[in-house]
Every structure is written in C-alpha cells, then in structure tokens.
Amino acid sequence: MERDQMLHLFEVHREAEKARDFDAVLATFADDCFFETVALGRRVEGKAATRAAYEGFFTAFPDIVPVDQGMSFGEDVIAVWGELRGTNTGSWLGLPPGGGSFVVPFANIAPFRDGRMAGERIYFDLATLCDQAGLSTEEVRAAALAAVGGGRGPS
C-alpha cells in the first residue's frame, strides 16, 4: 500500500476506536487479522477474537486514549508511539478494577496487507500501568496466561 492509503486507513481505524464503534474498527482489518498485546504475552487471531480483545480493553479502560507523539512508515507498516492514558474502572481479564488512572509510554505496530490492516501489535509498560491503575502486575500476568491457556485469548 502507498503511504497515504495506510495513513488514511489508520486514521479511520483510530476514529472508530475513539467512537467505540467495534464494527467500524473491525472493518479496517483483514479477515484473518490479529491483535497482540506484547506486555501480556498474548496474541489473538481472527475478527471475533480481535473484537473480544478490543471490547475487553474498552470495558476495563473506558476512557483509554492514545496520545500520539510520532509516526513512522515502512513498507506496508506504520509504527506509532506516544502515551497511553486511561482509568481502570472496569473488570480486566476477570480482575476487579483498581480505579486508578495511568499514563504510560506505548508503541503500536500496524502491518498492512491487501488494502487492510493485517493487525496491531501493542507495546506498553505493564508494571507502570498496573502500579498507577491500582492493579497487581502479578495478578494481571497470571490472569492473562490463565484466560485461555497460555496467552492466546482476549487481551
């Protein structure tokens, strides 16, 4: 894909996230998409699992928002970095909310294929997020691994 096409699709994707319009978010992805949360050691594949991962994040952190500070383009890939901000007011991975707000650095890698996003790979500092949000890092890691057998389920 050309740079302008990737940027446009990524912007459509981000607007859909902002609106919490999961159908529109999924429309930006290829059918065999993935969503990987590196901090949790978890990757889901396919639209149903990707939707569940998004719903899980936005349930746990209903006000979560990325504040982009930079973007870089490669061949069929966009890398974005900045700060991830939110408040843990909902259950995450079956754990009760900690209630705290957080601001952590993040990086997002989005490869593209056949005119769509192939998926997203999200990096962030889990320990700092948990500390600020009032969650136990160990409990979050254990819940992430236990959710669906070693880290292949909803993030």
Coordinates of N, CA and C in Angstrom, one line a residue:
M1 N 0.8 -1.2 0.0 CA 0.0 0.0 0.0 C 0.9 1.2 0.0
E2 N 0.4 2.3 -0.6 CA 1.1 3.6 -0.5 C 0.9 4.2 0.9
R3 N 1.8 5.0 1.2 CA 1.9 5.7 2.5 C 0.5 6.4 2.8
D4 N 0.0 7.2 1.8 CA -1.2 7.9 2.1 C -2.4 7.0 2.3
Q5 N -2.4 5.9 1.6 CA -3.5 4.9 1.8 C -3.4 4.3 3.2
M6 N -2.2 3.9 3.7 CA -2.1 3.4 5.0 C -2.5 4.4 6.1
L7 N -2.0 5.6 5.9 CA -2.3 6.7 6.9 C -3.8 6.9 6.9
H8 N -4.5 6.9 5.8 CA -6.0 7.2 5.8 C -6.7 6.0 6.5
L9 N -6.3 4.8 6.2 CA -7.0 3.7 6.8 C -6.7 3.6 8.3
F10 N -5.5 4.0 8.7 CA -5.1 4.0 10.2 C -5.9 5.1 10.9
E11 N -6.1 6.3 10.2 CA -6.9 7.3 10.8 C -8.4 6.9 10.9
V12 N -8.9 6.2 9.9 CA -10.3 5.7 10.0 C -10.4 4.7 11.2
H13 N -9.4 3.9 11.3 CA -9.3 2.9 12.4 C -9.4 3.6 13.8
R14 N -8.5 4.6 13.9 CA -8.4 5.4 15.2 C -9.7 6.1 15.5
E15 N -10.4 6.7 14.5 CA -11.6 7.4 14.7 C -12.7 6.4 15.2
A16 N -12.7 5.2 14.6 CA -13.6 4.1 15.0 C -13.4 3.7 16.5
E17 N -12.1 3.6 16.8 CA -11.7 3.3 18.2 C -12.3 4.4 19.2
K18 N -12.0 5.6 18.8 CA -12.5 6.8 19.6 C -14.0 6.8 19.8
A19 N -14.7 6.4 18.7 CA -16.2 6.3 18.8 C -16.7 5.0 19.5
R20 N -15.7 4.1 19.8 CA -16.0 2.8 20.4 C -17.0 2.0 19.4
D21 N -16.8 2.2 18.1 CA -17.6 1.5 17.1 C -16.8 0.3 16.7
F22 N -17.1 -0.8 17.3 CA -16.3 -2.0 17.1 C -16.5 -2.6 15.7
D23 N -17.7 -2.4 15.1 CA -17.9 -2.9 13.7 C -17.0 -2.1 12.8
A24 N -16.9 -0.8 13.0 CA -16.0 0.0 12.1 C -14.6 -0.3 12.3
V25 N -14.2 -0.5 13.6 CA -12.8 -0.9 13.9 C -12.5 -2.2 13.1
L26 N -13.3 -3.2 13.2 CA -13.1 -4.5 12.5 C -13.1 -4.3 11.0
A27 N -13.8 -3.4 10.5 CA -13.9 -3.2 9.0 C -12.5 -2.7 8.5
T28 N -11.7 -2.2 9.3 CA -10.3 -1.8 8.9 C -9.3 -2.9 8.8
F29 N -9.7 -4.1 9.3 CA -8.8 -5.2 9.4 C -9.1 -6.3 8.3
A30 N -8.1 -7.0 8.0 CA -8.2 -8.2 7.1 C -9.0 -9.2 7.9
D31 N -9.6 -10.2 7.1 CA -10.4 -11.2 7.8 C -9.6 -12.0 8.8
D32 N -8.3 -12.3 8.4 CA -7.5 -13.1 9.3 C -6.6 -12.3 10.2
C33 N -7.1 -11.2 10.7 CA -6.3 -10.2 11.4 C -5.9 -10.8 12.8
F34 N -5.0 -10.0 13.4 CA -4.5 -10.4 14.7 C -4.5 -9.1 15.6
F35 N -4.5 -9.3 16.9 CA -4.3 -8.3 17.9 C -3.4 -8.8 19.0
E36 N -2.2 -8.2 19.1 CA -1.2 -8.7 20.0 C -0.9 -7.7 21.1
T37 N -1.0 -8.1 22.3 CA -0.6 -7.3 23.5 C 0.6 -7.8 24.0
V38 N 1.8 -7.3 23.6 CA 3.1 -7.8 23.9 C 3.3 -7.8 25.5
A39 N 2.9 -6.8 26.2 CA 3.1 -6.8 27.6 C 2.4 -7.9 28.3
L40 N 1.3 -8.5 27.7 CA 0.6 -9.6 28.4 C 1.1 -10.9 27.8
G41 N 1.9 -10.9 26.7 CA 2.3 -12.1 26.1 C 1.2 -12.8 25.4
R42 N 0.3 -12.0 24.8 CA -1.0 -12.5 24.2 C -1.2 -12.1 22.8
R43 N -1.6 -13.0 22.0 CA -2.0 -12.7 20.6 C -3.3 -13.4 20.3
V44 N -4.2 -12.7 19.7 CA -5.4 -13.3 19.3 C -5.5 -13.2 17.7
E45 N -6.2 -14.1 17.1 CA -6.3 -14.1 15.7 C -7.7 -14.3 15.2
G46 N -8.0 -13.6 14.1 CA -9.4 -13.6 13.6 C -10.2 -12.5 14.1
K47 N -11.3 -12.1 13.3 CA -12.1 -10.9 13.7 C -12.8 -11.1 15.0
A48 N -13.4 -12.3 15.3 CA -14.1 -12.5 16.5 C -13.2 -12.3 17.7
A49 N -12.1 -12.9 17.7 CA -11.1 -12.8 18.9 C -10.6 -11.3 19.0
T50 N -10.3 -10.7 17.8 CA -9.9 -9.3 17.9 C -10.9 -8.4 18.4
R51 N -12.2 -8.6 18.1 CA -13.3 -7.8 18.6 C -13.3 -8.0 20.1
A52 N -13.2 -9.3 20.6 CA -13.3 -9.5 22.0 C -12.1 -8.8 22.8
A53 N -11.0 -8.8 22.1 CA -9.8 -8.1 22.8 C -10.1 -6.6 22.9
Y54 N -10.6 -6.0 21.8 CA -11.0 -4.6 21.9 C -12.1 -4.3 22.9
E55 N -13.1 -5.2 23.0 CA -14.2 -5.0 23.9 C -13.6 -5.1 25.4
G56 N -12.7 -6.1 25.6 CA -12.1 -6.2 26.9 C -11.3 -5.0 27.3
F57 N -10.5 -4.4 26.4 CA -9.7 -3.2 26.7 C -10.7 -2.1 27.1
F58 N -11.7 -1.8 26.2 CA -12.6 -0.7 26.4 C -13.5 -0.9 27.6
T59 N -13.8 -2.1 28.0 CA -14.5 -2.3 29.2 C -13.7 -2.0 30.4
A60 N -12.5 -2.5 30.4 CA -11.6 -2.2 31.5 C -11.2 -0.8 31.7
F61 N -10.9 -0.1 30.5 CA -10.4 1.2 30.5 C -11.3 2.0 29.5
P62 N -12.5 2.4 30.0 CA -13.5 3.0 29.1 C -13.0 4.4 28.5
D63 N -12.1 5.0 29.2 CA -11.6 6.3 28.7 C -10.2 6.3 28.1
I64 N -9.8 5.1 27.8 CA -8.4 4.9 27.3 C -8.3 5.6 26.0
V65 N -7.1 6.3 25.8 CA -6.9 7.1 24.6 C -5.3 7.1 24.4
P66 N -5.0 6.9 23.1 CA -3.5 7.0 22.8 C -3.3 8.5 22.4
V67 N -2.2 9.0 22.9 CA -1.8 10.4 22.6 C -0.5 10.2 21.8
D68 N -0.7 10.3 20.5 CA 0.5 10.0 19.6 C 1.5 11.2 19.6
Q69 N 2.8 10.7 19.7 CA 3.9 11.7 19.6 C 4.7 11.6 18.4
G70 N 4.6 10.4 17.7 CA 5.4 10.2 16.5 C 4.8 9.1 15.7
M71 N 5.2 9.1 14.4 CA 4.7 8.0 13.5 C 5.8 7.8 12.4
S72 N 6.0 6.6 12.0 CA 7.0 6.3 11.0 C 6.4 5.2 10.1
F73 N 6.8 5.3 8.8 CA 6.2 4.4 7.8 C 7.3 3.5 7.3
G74 N 7.0 2.3 7.0 CA 7.9 1.3 6.3 C 7.1 0.8 5.2
E75 N 7.6 -0.2 4.6 CA 6.9 -0.9 3.5 C 5.8 -1.7 4.1
D76 N 4.5 -1.3 3.9 CA 3.3 -1.9 4.4 C 3.3 -2.0 5.9
V77 N 3.7 -1.0 6.6 CA 3.7 -0.9 8.0 C 3.7 0.5 8.5
I78 N 3.0 0.8 9.6 CA 3.0 2.0 10.3 C 3.4 1.7 11.8
A79 N 4.4 2.5 12.3 CA 4.7 2.5 13.7 C 4.3 3.8 14.3
V80 N 3.6 3.7 15.4 CA 3.1 4.9 16.1 C 3.6 4.8 17.6
W81 N 4.0 5.9 18.2 CA 4.4 5.9 19.6 C 3.9 7.1 20.3
G82 N 3.8 7.1 21.6 CA 3.3 8.2 22.4 C 3.0 7.8 23.8
E83 N 1.9 8.3 24.3 CA 1.5 8.0 25.7 C 0.1 7.4 25.6
L84 N -0.2 6.4 26.4 CA -1.5 5.7 26.5 C -2.0 6.2 27.9
R85 N -3.2 6.8 27.9 CA -3.8 7.3 29.1 C -5.2 6.7 29.3
G86 N -5.5 6.4 30.5 CA -6.8 5.9 30.8 C -7.0 5.7 32.3
T87 N -8.2 5.1 32.7 CA -8.5 4.8 34.0 C -9.1 3.4 34.1
N88 N -8.7 2.6 35.0 CA -9.2 1.3 35.2 C -10.5 1.3 36.0
T89 N -11.6 1.4 35.4 CA -12.9 1.4 36.1 C -13.8 0.1 35.8
G90 N -13.3 -0.8 35.0 CA -14.0 -2.0 34.7 C -13.1 -3.2 34.9
S91 N -13.7 -4.3 34.9 CA -13.0 -5.6 35.0 C -12.1 -5.8 33.9
W92 N -10.8 -6.3 34.2 CA -9.9 -6.6 33.1 C -9.4 -8.0 33.4
L93 N -9.5 -8.9 32.4 CA -9.1 -10.2 32.4 C -9.7 -11.0 33.6
G94 N -10.9 -10.5 34.0 CA -11.6 -11.1 35.1 C -11.3 -10.6 36.5
L95 N -10.4 -9.6 36.5 CA -9.9 -9.0 37.8 C -10.8 -7.7 38.0
P96 N -11.1 -7.4 39.3 CA -11.8 -6.2 39.6 C -11.0 -5.0 39.3
P97 N -11.6 -3.9 39.0 CA -10.9 -2.6 38.7 C -10.1 -2.1 39.9
G98 N -9.0 -1.5 39.6 CA -8.2 -0.8 40.6 C -8.6 0.6 40.9
G99 N -9.3 1.2 39.8 CA -9.8 2.5 40.0 C -8.8 3.7 39.7
G100 N -7.6 3.3 39.5 CA -6.6 4.4 39.2 C -6.4 4.8 37.8
S101 N -5.9 6.0 37.6 CA -5.6 6.5 36.2 C -4.1 6.2 35.9
F102 N -3.8 6.1 34.7 CA -2.4 5.9 34.3 C -2.0 6.7 33.0
V103 N -0.8 6.9 32.9 CA -0.1 7.5 31.7 C 1.1 6.7 31.5
V104 N 1.2 5.9 30.4 CA 2.4 5.1 30.1 C 2.8 5.2 28.7
P105 N 4.1 5.1 28.4 CA 4.5 5.1 27.0 C 4.0 3.9 26.3
F106 N 3.7 4.1 25.0 CA 3.3 2.9 24.2 C 3.9 3.0 22.8
A107 N 3.9 1.9 22.1 CA 4.2 1.8 20.7 C 3.2 0.9 20.1
N108 N 2.8 1.2 18.9 CA 1.8 0.4 18.1 C 2.4 0.1 16.7
I109 N 2.5 -1.1 16.4 CA 3.0 -1.5 15.1 C 1.7 -2.1 14.3
A110 N 1.4 -1.5 13.2 CA 0.3 -1.9 12.4 C 0.7 -2.3 10.9
P111 N 0.9 -3.6 10.7 CA 1.2 -4.0 9.3 C -0.1 -4.0 8.4
F112 N 0.1 -3.8 7.1 CA -1.0 -3.8 6.2 C -0.8 -4.8 5.1
R113 N -1.9 -5.3 4.6 CA -1.9 -6.4 3.6 C -3.2 -6.3 2.8
D114 N -3.2 -6.3 1.5 CA -4.3 -6.4 0.7 C -5.3 -5.3 1.0
G115 N -4.8 -4.1 1.2 CA -5.7 -2.9 1.4 C -6.3 -2.8 2.8
R116 N -5.9 -3.6 3.7 CA -6.5 -3.5 5.1 C -5.3 -3.7 6.1
M117 N -5.6 -3.4 7.3 CA -4.7 -3.6 8.4 C -4.6 -5.1 8.7
A118 N -3.4 -5.7 8.7 CA -3.3 -7.1 9.0 C -3.5 -7.4 10.5
G119 N -3.2 -6.4 11.3 CA -3.4 -6.5 12.7 C -2.7 -5.3 13.4
E120 N -2.6 -5.5 14.7 CA -1.9 -4.5 15.6 C -1.1 -5.2 16.6
R121 N 0.1 -4.7 16.9 CA 0.9 -5.2 17.9 C 1.2 -4.0 18.8
I122 N 0.7 -4.1 20.1 CA 0.8 -3.0 21.1 C 1.8 -3.3 22.1
Y123 N 2.7 -2.3 22.4 CA 3.7 -2.4 23.4 C 3.4 -1.3 24.4
F124 N 3.5 -1.7 25.7 CA 3.4 -0.7 26.8 C 4.0 -1.3 28.0
D125 N 4.3 -0.4 29.0 CA 4.9 -0.8 30.3 C 3.8 -1.3 31.2
L126 N 3.6 -2.6 31.3 CA 2.6 -3.2 32.1 C 2.7 -2.9 33.6
A127 N 4.0 -3.0 34.1 CA 4.2 -2.8 35.5 C 3.8 -1.3 35.9
T128 N 4.1 -0.4 35.1 CA 3.8 1.0 35.5 C 2.3 1.2 35.3
L129 N 1.7 0.7 34.3 CA 0.2 0.8 34.1 C -0.5 0.2 35.3
C130 N -0.1 -1.0 35.7 CA -0.7 -1.7 36.9 C -0.5 -0.8 38.2
D131 N 0.7 -0.4 38.4 CA 1.0 0.4 39.6 C 0.1 1.7 39.7
Q132 N 0.0 2.4 38.6 CA -0.8 3.6 38.5 C -2.3 3.3 38.6
A133 N -2.7 2.2 38.0 CA -4.1 1.9 37.9 C -4.6 1.2 39.2
G134 N -3.7 0.8 40.1 CA -4.1 0.1 41.3 C -4.3 -1.3 41.1
L135 N -3.6 -1.9 40.2 CA -3.7 -3.4 39.9 C -2.4 -4.1 40.3
S136 N -2.5 -5.4 40.6 CA -1.3 -6.2 40.8 C -0.8 -6.7 39.5
T137 N 0.5 -6.4 39.2 CA 1.1 -6.8 38.0 C 1.1 -8.4 37.9
E138 N 1.4 -9.0 39.1 CA 1.4 -10.5 39.1 C 0.1 -11.1 38.8
E139 N -1.0 -10.5 39.4 CA -2.4 -11.0 39.1 C -2.8 -10.8 37.7
V140 N -2.4 -9.6 37.1 CA -2.8 -9.4 35.7 C -2.0 -10.4 34.8
R141 N -0.8 -10.6 35.0 CA 0.0 -11.5 34.2 C -0.6 -13.0 34.4
A142 N -0.9 -13.4 35.6 CA -1.5 -14.7 35.8 C -2.8 -14.8 35.1
A143 N -3.7 -13.8 35.2 CA -5.0 -13.8 34.6 C -4.8 -13.9 33.1
A144 N -3.9 -13.1 32.5 CA -3.6 -13.2 31.1 C -3.3 -14.5 30.6
L145 N -2.4 -15.2 31.3 CA -2.0 -16.6 30.9 C -3.1 -17.6 31.1
A146 N -3.8 -17.4 32.2 CA -4.9 -18.4 32.5 C -6.1 -18.3 31.7
A147 N -6.4 -17.1 31.1 CA -7.6 -16.8 30.5 C -8.0 -17.8 29.4
V148 N -7.0 -18.1 28.6 CA -7.3 -19.2 27.6 C -6.0 -19.9 27.2
G149 N -5.5 -20.5 28.2 CA -4.4 -21.4 28.1 C -3.1 -20.9 27.5
G150 N -2.4 -20.1 28.3 CA -1.1 -19.6 27.9 C -1.0 -18.4 27.0
G151 N -2.1 -17.6 26.9 CA -2.0 -16.3 26.3 C -2.4 -16.2 24.9
R152 N -3.4 -17.0 24.5 CA -3.9 -16.8 23.1 C -5.4 -16.3 23.0
G153 N -5.9 -15.7 24.1 CA -7.2 -15.2 24.1 C -7.4 -13.7 24.2
P154 N -8.6 -13.2 24.5 CA -8.8 -11.8 24.5 C -7.9 -11.1 25.5
S155 N -7.4 -9.9 25.0 CA -6.5 -9.1 25.8 C -7.2 -8.2 26.8

